C-alpha positions in Angstrom: -0.3 -0.4 -0.2 1.2 3.4 -1.0 0.5 6.3 1.3 -2.0 8.9 0.1 0.2 12.3 0.8 3.9 11.4 -0.1 3.4 8.1 -2.1 6.0 5.9 -0.1 5.3 2.3 0.9 3.1 2.2 4.4 4.4 -0.1 6.7 2.6 -3.1 8.9 2.4 -1.9 12.6 0.2 -4.4 14.9 -0.7 -3.9 17.9 -2.2 -6.6 19.8 -3.5 -7.9 16.9 -4.8 -5.0 15.2 -2.2 -4.4 12.2 -2.5 -0.4 10.9 -0.7 1.4 8.3 2.1 3.6 9.1 4.2 5.3 6.6 7.5 4.9 6.4 8.4 8.1 4.9 5.6 11.1 6.5 4.7 8.3 9.1 1.2 9.4 8.6 -1.1 6.5 9.7 -4.4 4.8 7.9 -6.9 3.2 9.8 -9.2 0.4 8.0 -13.2 0.6 9.0 -13.2 0.0 12.9 -9.7 0.4 13.9 -9.1 3.6 15.5 -10.7 3.1 18.6 -9.4 0.1 19.4 -6.2 1.4 18.6 -6.8 4.6 20.4 -4.7 4.0 23.9 -1.9 3.4 22.1 -1.6 6.6 20.0 1.2 7.7 21.4 4.0 4.2 19.9 1.9 4.5 16.4 2.0 8.4 15.8 5.1 8.2 16.6 6.2 11.1 13.3 6.8 14.5 13.5 4.5 17.2 14.3 5.7 19.8 11.8 6.1 17.5 9.2 2.2 16.6 9.4 1.7 20.2 9.3 3.5 20.4 6.1 1.6 17.1 4.5 -2.0 18.3 6.5 -2.1 21.2 3.4 -2.5 18.7 0.7 -6.1 17.4 -0.2 -7.7 16.1 -3.1 -6.0 12.9 -1.7 -7.1 9.4 -3.2 -8.2 6.3 -0.7 -5.4 3.8 -1.1 -7.5 1.2 -1.0 -10.2 2.4 -2.8 -8.4 3.5 -5.1 -10.4 6.3 -7.3 -11.7 7.5 -4.3 -11.5 10.9 -2.9 -11.0 11.2 1.1 -13.0 14.0 2.1 -11.4 16.1 5.1 -13.2 16.1 7.9 -11.9 18.5 11.4 -12.0 16.8 14.3 -13.9 17.7 17.6 -14.2 21.2 18.7 -11.6 23.0 20.2 -9.3 20.9 18.1 -6.9 21.5 15.1 -7.1 18.2 13.7 -8.2 17.7 10.1 -8.4 14.3 8.9 -9.4 12.1 5.9 -12.2 9.2 5.3 -13.6 7.0 2.3 -16.9 7.9 1.6 -16.2 4.2 0.0 -14.5 2.0 2.9 -14.8 4.4 5.9 -11.0 4.4 6.8 -9.2 7.0 8.3 -5.5 9.0 7.3 -3.9 11.2 10.0 -1.2 12.7 9.9 2.4 12.6 11.8 1.3 13.8 14.9 -3.0 14.2 14.7 -3.5 11.0 16.1 -2.1 11.6 19.5 -4.3 14.8 19.3 -7.5 14.0 18.4 -10.6 14.4 20.4 -12.6 11.1 21.6 -12.6 8.2 18.6 -15.9 7.4 19.3 -17.4 11.8 19.3 -15.1 11.5 14.9 -17.1 8.5 14.6 -20.3 9.9 14.9 -19.4 12.4 12.9 -18.0 10.4 10.6 -21.5 8.1 10.7 -23.8 11.8 10.1 -21.5 12.0 7.5 -22.3 8.3 5.5 -26.2 8.6 6.2 -26.6 12.5 5.0 -24.8 10.9 1.3 -26.4 7.4 0.8 
């Protein structure tokens, strides 16, 4: 799998039997559906990238899903009060966080609610 932001390879990182994809270059994280809430307690060990690099790549939008390939990811804002912008796939419901964002993201259940509302509105 290629990183949707910098096109480098994504490595598999196993945490308690759940695999997440992390870019070997920019250290962005790709979560398949339902992985993010399970892995939130492990944010410090997963999100190892430099937040300054993440901020640089955060400016990139109109990126394609690394799983669905032809689907453009939607930019979503994190919970109120956060400065987090993340990308989500409207087809497979995967999530992409730039380096430093997963550690700073709010409660994953809040993000799941936002994604769920969007998905219902666009069916």
